[in-house]
XYZ file of C-alpha atoms in Angstrom:
542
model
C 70.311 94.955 121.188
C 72.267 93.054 118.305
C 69.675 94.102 115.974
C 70.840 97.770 116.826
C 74.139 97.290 116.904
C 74.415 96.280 113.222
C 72.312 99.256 112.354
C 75.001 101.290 113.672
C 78.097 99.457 112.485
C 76.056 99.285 108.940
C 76.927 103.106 107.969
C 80.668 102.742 109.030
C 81.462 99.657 106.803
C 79.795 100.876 103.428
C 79.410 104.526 104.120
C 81.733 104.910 100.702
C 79.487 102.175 98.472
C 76.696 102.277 95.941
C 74.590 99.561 94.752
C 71.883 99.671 92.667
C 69.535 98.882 89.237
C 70.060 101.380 86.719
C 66.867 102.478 85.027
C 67.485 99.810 81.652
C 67.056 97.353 84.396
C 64.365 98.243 86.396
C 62.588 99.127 83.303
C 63.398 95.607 81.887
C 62.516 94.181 85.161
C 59.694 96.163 86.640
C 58.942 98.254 83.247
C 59.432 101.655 85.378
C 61.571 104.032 84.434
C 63.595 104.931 87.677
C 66.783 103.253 89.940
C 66.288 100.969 92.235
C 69.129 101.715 95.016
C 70.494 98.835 97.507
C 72.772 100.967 98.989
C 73.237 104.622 98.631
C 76.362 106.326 99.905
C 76.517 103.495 103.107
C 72.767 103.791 103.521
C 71.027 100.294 103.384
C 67.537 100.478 101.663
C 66.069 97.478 104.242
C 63.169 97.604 102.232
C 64.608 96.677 98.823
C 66.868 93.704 100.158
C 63.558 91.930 101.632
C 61.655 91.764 98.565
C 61.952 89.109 96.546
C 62.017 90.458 92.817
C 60.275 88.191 90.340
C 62.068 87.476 87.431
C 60.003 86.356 84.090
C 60.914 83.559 81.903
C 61.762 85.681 78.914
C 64.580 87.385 81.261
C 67.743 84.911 81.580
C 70.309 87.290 83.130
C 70.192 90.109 85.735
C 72.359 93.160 86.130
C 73.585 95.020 88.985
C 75.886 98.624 88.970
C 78.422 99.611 92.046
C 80.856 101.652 92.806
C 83.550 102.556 95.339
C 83.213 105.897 96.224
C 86.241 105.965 97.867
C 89.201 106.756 96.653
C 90.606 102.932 96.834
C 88.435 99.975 95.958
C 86.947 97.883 97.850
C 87.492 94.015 98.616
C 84.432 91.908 97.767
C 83.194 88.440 97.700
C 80.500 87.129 95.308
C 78.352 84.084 95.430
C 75.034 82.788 94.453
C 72.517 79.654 95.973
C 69.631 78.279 94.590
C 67.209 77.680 97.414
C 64.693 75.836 95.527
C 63.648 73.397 92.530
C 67.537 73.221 91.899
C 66.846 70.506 88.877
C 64.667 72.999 87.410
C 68.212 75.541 87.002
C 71.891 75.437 86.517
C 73.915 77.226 89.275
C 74.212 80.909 88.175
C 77.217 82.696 86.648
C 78.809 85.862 86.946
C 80.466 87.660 84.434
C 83.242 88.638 86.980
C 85.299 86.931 89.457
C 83.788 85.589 92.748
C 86.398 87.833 94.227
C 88.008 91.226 93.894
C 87.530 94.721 94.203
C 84.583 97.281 94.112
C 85.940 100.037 90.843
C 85.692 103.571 92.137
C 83.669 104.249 88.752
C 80.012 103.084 87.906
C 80.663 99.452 86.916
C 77.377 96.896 85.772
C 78.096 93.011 86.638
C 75.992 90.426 85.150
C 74.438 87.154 86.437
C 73.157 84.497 84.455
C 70.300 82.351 85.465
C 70.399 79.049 82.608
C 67.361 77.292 83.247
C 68.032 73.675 82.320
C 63.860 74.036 80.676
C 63.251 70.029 81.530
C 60.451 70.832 84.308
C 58.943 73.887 84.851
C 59.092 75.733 88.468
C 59.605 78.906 90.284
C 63.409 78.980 91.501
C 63.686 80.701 94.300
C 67.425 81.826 94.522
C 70.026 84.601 97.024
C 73.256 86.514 95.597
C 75.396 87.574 98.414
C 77.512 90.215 98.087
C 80.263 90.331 100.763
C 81.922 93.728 100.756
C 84.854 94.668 103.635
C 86.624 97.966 104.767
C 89.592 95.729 106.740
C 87.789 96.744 109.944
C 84.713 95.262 109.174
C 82.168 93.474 106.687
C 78.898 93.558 105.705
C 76.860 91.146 103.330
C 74.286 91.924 101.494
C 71.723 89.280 100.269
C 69.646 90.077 96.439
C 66.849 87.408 96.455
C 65.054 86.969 93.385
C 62.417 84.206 92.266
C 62.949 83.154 88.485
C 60.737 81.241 86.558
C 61.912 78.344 84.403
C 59.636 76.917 82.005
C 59.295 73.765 80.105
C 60.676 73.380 76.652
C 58.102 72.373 74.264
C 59.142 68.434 72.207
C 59.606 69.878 68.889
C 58.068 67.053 66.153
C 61.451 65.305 64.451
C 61.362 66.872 60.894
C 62.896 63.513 58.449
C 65.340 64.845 55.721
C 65.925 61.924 53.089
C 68.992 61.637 52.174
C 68.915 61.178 48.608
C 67.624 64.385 46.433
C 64.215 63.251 45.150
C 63.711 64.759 41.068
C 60.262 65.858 40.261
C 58.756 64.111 37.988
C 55.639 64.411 35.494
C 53.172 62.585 38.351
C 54.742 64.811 40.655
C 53.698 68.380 38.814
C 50.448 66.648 37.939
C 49.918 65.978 41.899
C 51.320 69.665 42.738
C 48.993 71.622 40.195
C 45.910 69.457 41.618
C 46.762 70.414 45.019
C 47.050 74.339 43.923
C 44.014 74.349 42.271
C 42.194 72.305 45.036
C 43.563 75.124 47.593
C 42.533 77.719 45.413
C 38.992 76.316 45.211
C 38.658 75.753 49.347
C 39.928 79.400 49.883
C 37.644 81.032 47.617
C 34.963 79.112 49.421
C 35.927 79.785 52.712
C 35.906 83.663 51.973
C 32.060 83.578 50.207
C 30.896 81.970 53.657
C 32.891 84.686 55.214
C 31.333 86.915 53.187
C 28.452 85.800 53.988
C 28.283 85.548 57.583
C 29.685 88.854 57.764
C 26.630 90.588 55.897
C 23.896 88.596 58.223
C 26.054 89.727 61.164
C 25.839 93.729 59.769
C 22.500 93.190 59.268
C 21.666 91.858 62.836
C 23.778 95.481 63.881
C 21.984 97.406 61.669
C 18.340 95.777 63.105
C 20.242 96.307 66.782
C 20.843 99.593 66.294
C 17.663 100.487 65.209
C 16.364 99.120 67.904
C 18.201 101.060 70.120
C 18.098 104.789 68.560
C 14.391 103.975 68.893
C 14.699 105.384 72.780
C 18.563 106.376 72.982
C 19.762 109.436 70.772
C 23.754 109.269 69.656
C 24.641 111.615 71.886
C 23.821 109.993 75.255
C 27.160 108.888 75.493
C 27.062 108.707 79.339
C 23.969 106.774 79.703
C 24.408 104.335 77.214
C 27.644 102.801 78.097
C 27.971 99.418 76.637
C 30.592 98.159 78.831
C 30.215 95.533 80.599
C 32.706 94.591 83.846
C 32.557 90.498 83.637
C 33.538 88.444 80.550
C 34.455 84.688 79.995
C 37.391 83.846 78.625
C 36.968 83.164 74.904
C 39.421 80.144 75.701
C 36.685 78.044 77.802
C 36.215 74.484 77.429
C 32.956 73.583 75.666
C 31.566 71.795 78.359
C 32.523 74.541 81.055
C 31.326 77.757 78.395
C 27.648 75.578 77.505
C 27.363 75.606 81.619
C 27.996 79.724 81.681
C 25.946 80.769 78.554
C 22.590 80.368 80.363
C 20.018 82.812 79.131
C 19.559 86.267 81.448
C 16.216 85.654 82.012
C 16.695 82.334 82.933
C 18.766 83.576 85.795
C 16.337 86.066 86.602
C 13.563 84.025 86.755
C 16.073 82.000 89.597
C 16.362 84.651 91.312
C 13.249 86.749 91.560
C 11.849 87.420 94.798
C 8.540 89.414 95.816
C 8.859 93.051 95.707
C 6.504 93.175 98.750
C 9.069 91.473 100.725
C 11.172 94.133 100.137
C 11.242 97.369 102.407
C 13.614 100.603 101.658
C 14.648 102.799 104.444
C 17.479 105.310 103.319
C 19.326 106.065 99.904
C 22.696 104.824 100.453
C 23.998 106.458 96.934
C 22.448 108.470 94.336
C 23.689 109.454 91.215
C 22.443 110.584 87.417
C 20.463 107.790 86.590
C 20.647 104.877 89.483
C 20.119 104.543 93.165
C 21.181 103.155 96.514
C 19.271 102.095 99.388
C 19.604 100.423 102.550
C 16.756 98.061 103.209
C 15.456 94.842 104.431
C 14.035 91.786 102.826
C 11.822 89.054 104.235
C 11.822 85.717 103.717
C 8.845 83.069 103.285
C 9.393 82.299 106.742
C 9.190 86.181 107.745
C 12.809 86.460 108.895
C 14.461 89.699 108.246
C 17.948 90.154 107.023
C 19.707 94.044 106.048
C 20.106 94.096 102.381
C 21.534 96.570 99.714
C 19.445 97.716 97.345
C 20.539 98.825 93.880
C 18.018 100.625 91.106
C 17.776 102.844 88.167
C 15.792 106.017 88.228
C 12.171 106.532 86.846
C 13.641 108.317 83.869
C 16.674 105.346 83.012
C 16.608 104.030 79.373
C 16.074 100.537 78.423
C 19.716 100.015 77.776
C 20.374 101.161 81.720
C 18.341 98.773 83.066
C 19.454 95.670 81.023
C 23.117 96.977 82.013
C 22.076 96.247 85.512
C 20.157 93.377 85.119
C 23.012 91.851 83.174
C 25.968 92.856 85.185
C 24.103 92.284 88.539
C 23.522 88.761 88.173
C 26.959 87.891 86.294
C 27.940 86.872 89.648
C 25.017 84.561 90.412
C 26.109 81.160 91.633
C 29.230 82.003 92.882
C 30.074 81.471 96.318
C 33.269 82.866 98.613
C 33.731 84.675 101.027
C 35.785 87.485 99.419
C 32.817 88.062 96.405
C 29.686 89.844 97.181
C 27.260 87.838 94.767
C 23.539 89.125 94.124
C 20.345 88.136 96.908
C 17.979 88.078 94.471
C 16.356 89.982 91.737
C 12.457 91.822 91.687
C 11.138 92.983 88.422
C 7.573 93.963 88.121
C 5.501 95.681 85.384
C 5.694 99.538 84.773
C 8.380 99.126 88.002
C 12.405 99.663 87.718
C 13.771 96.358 89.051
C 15.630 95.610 92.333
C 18.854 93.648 92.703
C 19.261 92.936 96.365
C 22.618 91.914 98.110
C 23.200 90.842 101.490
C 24.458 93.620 103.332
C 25.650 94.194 107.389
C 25.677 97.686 109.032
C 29.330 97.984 109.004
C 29.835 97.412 105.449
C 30.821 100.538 103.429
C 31.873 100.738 99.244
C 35.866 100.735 99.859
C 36.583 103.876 97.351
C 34.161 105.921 99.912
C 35.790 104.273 102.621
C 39.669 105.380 101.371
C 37.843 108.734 100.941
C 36.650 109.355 104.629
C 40.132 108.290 105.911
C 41.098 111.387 104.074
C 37.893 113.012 105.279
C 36.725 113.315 101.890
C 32.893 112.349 101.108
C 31.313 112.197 97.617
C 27.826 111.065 95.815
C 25.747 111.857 99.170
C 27.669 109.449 101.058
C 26.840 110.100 104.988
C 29.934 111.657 106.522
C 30.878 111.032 110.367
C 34.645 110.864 111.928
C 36.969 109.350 109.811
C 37.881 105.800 110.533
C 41.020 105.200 111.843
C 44.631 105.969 109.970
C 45.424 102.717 107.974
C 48.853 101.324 107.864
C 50.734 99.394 105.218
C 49.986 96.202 107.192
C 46.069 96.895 106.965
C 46.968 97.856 102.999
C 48.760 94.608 102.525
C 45.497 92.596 104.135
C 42.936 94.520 102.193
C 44.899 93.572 98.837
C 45.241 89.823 99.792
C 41.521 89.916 100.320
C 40.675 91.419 97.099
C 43.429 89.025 95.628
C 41.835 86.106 97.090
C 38.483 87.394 95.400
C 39.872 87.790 92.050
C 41.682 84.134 92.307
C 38.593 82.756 92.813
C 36.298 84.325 90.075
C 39.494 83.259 87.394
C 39.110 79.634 88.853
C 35.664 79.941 87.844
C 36.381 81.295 84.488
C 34.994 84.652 84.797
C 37.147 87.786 84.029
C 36.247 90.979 86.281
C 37.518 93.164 83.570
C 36.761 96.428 86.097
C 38.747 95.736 89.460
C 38.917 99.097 91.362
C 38.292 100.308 94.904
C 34.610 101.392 93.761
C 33.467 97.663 92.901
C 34.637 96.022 96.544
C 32.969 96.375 99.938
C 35.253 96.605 103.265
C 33.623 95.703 106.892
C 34.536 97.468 109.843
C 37.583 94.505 110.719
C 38.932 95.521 107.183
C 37.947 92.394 105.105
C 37.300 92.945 102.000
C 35.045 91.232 99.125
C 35.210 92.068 95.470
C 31.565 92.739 93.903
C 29.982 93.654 90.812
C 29.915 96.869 88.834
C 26.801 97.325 88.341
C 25.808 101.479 88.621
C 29.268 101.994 89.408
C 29.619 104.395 86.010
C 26.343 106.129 87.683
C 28.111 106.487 90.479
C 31.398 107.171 89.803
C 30.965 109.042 86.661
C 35.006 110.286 87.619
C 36.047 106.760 87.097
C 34.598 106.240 83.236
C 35.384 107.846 80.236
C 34.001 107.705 76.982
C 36.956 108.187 73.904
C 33.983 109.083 71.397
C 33.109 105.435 70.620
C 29.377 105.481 72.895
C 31.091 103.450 75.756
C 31.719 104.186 78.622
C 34.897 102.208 80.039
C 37.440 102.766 83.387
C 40.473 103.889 80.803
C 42.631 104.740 83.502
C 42.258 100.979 85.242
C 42.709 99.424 81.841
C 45.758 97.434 81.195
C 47.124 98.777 77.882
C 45.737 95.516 75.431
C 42.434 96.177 77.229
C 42.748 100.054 76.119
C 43.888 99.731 72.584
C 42.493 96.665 71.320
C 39.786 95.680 73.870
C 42.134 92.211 74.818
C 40.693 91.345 78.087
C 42.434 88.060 79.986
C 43.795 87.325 83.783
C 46.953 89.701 83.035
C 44.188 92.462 82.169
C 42.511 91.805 85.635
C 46.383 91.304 87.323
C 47.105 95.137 85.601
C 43.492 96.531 87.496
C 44.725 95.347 90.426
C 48.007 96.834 90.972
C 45.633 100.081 90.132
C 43.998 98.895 93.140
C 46.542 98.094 95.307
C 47.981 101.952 94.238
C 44.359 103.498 95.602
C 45.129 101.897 98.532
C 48.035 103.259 99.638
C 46.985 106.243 97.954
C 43.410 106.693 99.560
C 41.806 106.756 97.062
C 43.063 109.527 94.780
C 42.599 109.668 91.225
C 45.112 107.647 89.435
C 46.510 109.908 86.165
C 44.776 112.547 87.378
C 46.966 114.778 85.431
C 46.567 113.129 82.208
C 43.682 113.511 79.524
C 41.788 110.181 79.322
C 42.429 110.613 75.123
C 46.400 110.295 76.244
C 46.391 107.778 78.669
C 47.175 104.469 75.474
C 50.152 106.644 74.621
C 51.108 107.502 77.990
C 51.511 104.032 78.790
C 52.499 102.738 75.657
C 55.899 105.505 75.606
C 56.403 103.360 79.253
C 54.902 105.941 81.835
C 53.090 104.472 84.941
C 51.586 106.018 88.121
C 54.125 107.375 90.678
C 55.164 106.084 93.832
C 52.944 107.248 96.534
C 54.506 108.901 99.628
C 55.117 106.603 102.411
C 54.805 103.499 100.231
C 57.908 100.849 100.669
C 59.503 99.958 98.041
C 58.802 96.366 97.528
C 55.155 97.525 97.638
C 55.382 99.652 94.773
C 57.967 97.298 93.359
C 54.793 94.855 92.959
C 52.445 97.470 91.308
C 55.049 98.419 88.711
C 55.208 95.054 87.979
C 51.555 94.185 87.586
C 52.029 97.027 84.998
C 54.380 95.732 82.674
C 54.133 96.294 78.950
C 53.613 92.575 77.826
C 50.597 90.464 79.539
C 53.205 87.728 79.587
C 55.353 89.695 81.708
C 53.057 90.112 84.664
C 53.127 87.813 87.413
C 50.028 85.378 87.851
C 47.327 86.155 91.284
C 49.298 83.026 92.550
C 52.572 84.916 92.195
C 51.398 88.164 93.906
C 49.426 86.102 96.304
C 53.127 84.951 97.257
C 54.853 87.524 97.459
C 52.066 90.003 99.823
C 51.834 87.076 102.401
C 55.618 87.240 102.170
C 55.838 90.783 102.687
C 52.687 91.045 105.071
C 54.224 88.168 107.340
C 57.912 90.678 107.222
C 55.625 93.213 107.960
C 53.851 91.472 111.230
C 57.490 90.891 112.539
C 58.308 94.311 113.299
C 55.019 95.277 114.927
């Protein structure tokens, strides 16, 4: 009852106030272009006030714009608290008085957020906003997480205080050095040289090797791309422990095609297949199993794309990653990757579909499950985020995170897999920008699109794309744009539209996976964070 009656007296006190982020904000915050309203003539945006904006390092002050839109201002009270890590942050500022009126014209406030950059933490702060009509008041409370960071020890540069005259030595000593530098660069650049001619000649021999059974034009079956990549940034020890040989890992994981039995085709597209199966072990137990192939008439390239991004995932273990069973190649045979697989397991994007009754790729049809609502959406991102967390612990960079590489049971859990057929299969999805490969341009953070820069923030980009299938059932994101468009779509600062029916603080978290710089997006910790946050406000109210 006292949850109603403030909904009611809630209109009366600010039914003559705005508050709200103008665009330059939310674009320097969120890197959207649109407002972000608090309160819009006396109506409270609930939604907006409970999530808790993230605020980057490189931003150190945030702005807000109100207005009275009543003929007299209104009385207000201002204040800030740090909740959290207070030693990592001075107290914020305003740029206005703690107290005073609301102007009856548009009027941006500013507060500043000094970290003291001695430890670095995630401050975790509330600006209340009191605002009265002499009847009444209302507060409203603007939480916002900012990130201090550590200030690197700059080295102690030593001046000498007395001017120091060159002298003959000296010029002898300089011209010695020049020379010596000139010698080591020219050097450097003849082993450039060098290795740079053996390396065209290895591409030449490469591509020789590969027009011998692929013609230039095959642009669709001879996609190059591959989904997982470690980072280039890997400790030696850590990258000699992931650069084990394919074959070595096939030869791990080979099985006996006669313990293998197919029953139905699953999925069937250009140039790969699908099946449901079973495989037996050496003890003759039976477990289900997912079978993925090539067709008779797949090129050599196809079928080291599978081999190679089937068992990428090979010796990892959690419960939110679908890793390979086991692998079957035999002579004059297309090889078998086998997965462990459970009746009620379906490929998510297919899933989304048939809750819009939509079926595709000779999926099997049926009622459509159940409606999903934004608590379900909420779960089914944490899963996949938990998925993705894990595989960057490991150093491994998905580098193709969409609906069509996870799996979803029938209790909505959801496990992140591999992408292996998935440009067979979802031939939609890829795009090739005349350069013979094949790539998800429309998933792609912008680094990833321009200049092929793949790291976490690529993979944090993916999934807000995700998370936006989600909520959008799967529709095609940019489906209105030409995939030769999309790098200066995103790069002039357009990103995919609000779906109907999503909150605000939902979309507020895709926008910001999307931001321009990969420094500005948060870290899978940071989301992770903020969806339990929002899942748990979510679980209150049902």
């Amino acid at each position: 009852m006292k949850w109603l009656i403030l909904l009611l007296l809630v209109p009366s006190c600010l039914a003559h106030l705005n508050v709200y982020l103008s665009v330059a904000e939310v674009m320097r915050l969120l890197g959207l272009t649109a407002e972000l309203f608090y309160v819009r003539d006396g109506q409270i945006n609930v939604y907006a006030l409970n999530f808790v904006v993230p605020v980057p390092a490189t931003i150190n002050e945030l702005h807000f714009t109100w207005q009275s839109l009543t003929r007299k201002p209104l009385p207000y009270t201002l204040s800030a608290e740090v909740k959290s890590n207070s030693e990592a942050m001075h107290p914020p500022t305003f740029n206005i008085s703690n107290e005073g009126y609301v102007p009856t014209e548009p009027q941006t406030w500013r507060v500043d957020l000094p970290c003291m950059r001695t430890i670095a933490a995630e401050v975790d702060l509330t600006i209340s906003l009191n605002v009265s009509t002499g009847s009444s008041s209302t507060t409203l409370h603007f939480r916002r997480k900012k990130i201090c960071l550590k200030e690197a020890i700059r080295p102690a540069v030593r001046v000498d205080s007395v001017p120091h005259a060159p002298t003959s030595a000296d010029i002898f000593y300089a011209g010695s050095g020049c020379a010596g530098g000139i010698i080591l660069i020219a050097a450097i650049a003849a082993a450039a040289c060098r290795a740079r001619a053996r390396k065209l000649r290895r591409a030449r021999s490469d591509e020789q090797d590969a027009h011998a059974f692929l013609p230039d034009s095959s642009c669709k079956s001879a996609a190059s791309y591959t989904s997982y990549r470690r980072p280039t940034s890997l400790p030696a020890v850590a990258a000699e422990e992931r650069a084990r040989d394919l074959q070595q890992r096939i030869a791990e994981l080979t099985i006996q095609r006669c313990r293998v039995r197919l029953r139905s085709v699953a999925m069937e597209g250009t140039f790969g297949r699908v099946y449901r199966g079973t495989y037996a072990d050496e003890e003759a137990r039976e477990q289900e199993v997912l079978v993925k192939t090539v067709a008779e008439h797949a090129s050599q390239v196809q079928v080291s794309l599978l081999l190679q991004e089937g068992c990428m995932l090979y010796g990892l273990h959690h419960e939110r990653v679908l890793s390979v069973l086991g692998v079957s190649i035999e002579d004059q045979t297309a090889p078998f990757l086998l997965y462990p697989w459970d009746a009620g397991w379906r490929n998510m994007k297919l899933f989304l579909l048939a809750c819009r009754g939509v079926t595709i790729g000779g999926a099997p049809g049926g009622a459509p499950p159940p409606p999903l609502t934004t608590q379900h959406v909420v779960r089914m991102a944490l899963h996949a985020l938990d998925g993705l967390l894990y595989l960057h612990s490991q150093h491994v960079l998905h580098k193709d995170i969409a609906a069509r590489n996870c799996i979803v049971d029938e209790n909505l859990r959801v496990m992140i897999a591999d992408n292996a057929l998935s440009r067979d299969l979802f031939p939609a999805d890829y795009h090739c920008l005349g350069d013979n490969e094949n790539r998800p341009i429309k998933w792609l953070a912008l680094e990833a699109l321009t200049k092929r820069q793949f790291s976490p923030a690529a993979d944090v980009w993916a999934l807000g794309v995700l998370l936006w299938e989600l909520t959008t059932l799967a529709h095609q994101p940019y489906a209105e744009v030409d995939p030769f468009e999309v790098a200066a779509y995103l790069r002039d600062g357009y990103r995919l539209q609000q779906p109907a029916n999503c909150p605000d603080e939902l979309f507020a978290v895709m926008a910001y996976c999307w931001a321009m710089s990969p420094d500005d997006r948060p870290t899978l910790p940071q989301l992770q964070i903020f969806l339990r946050d929002f899942h748990t406000q979510l679980t209150r109210f049902v």
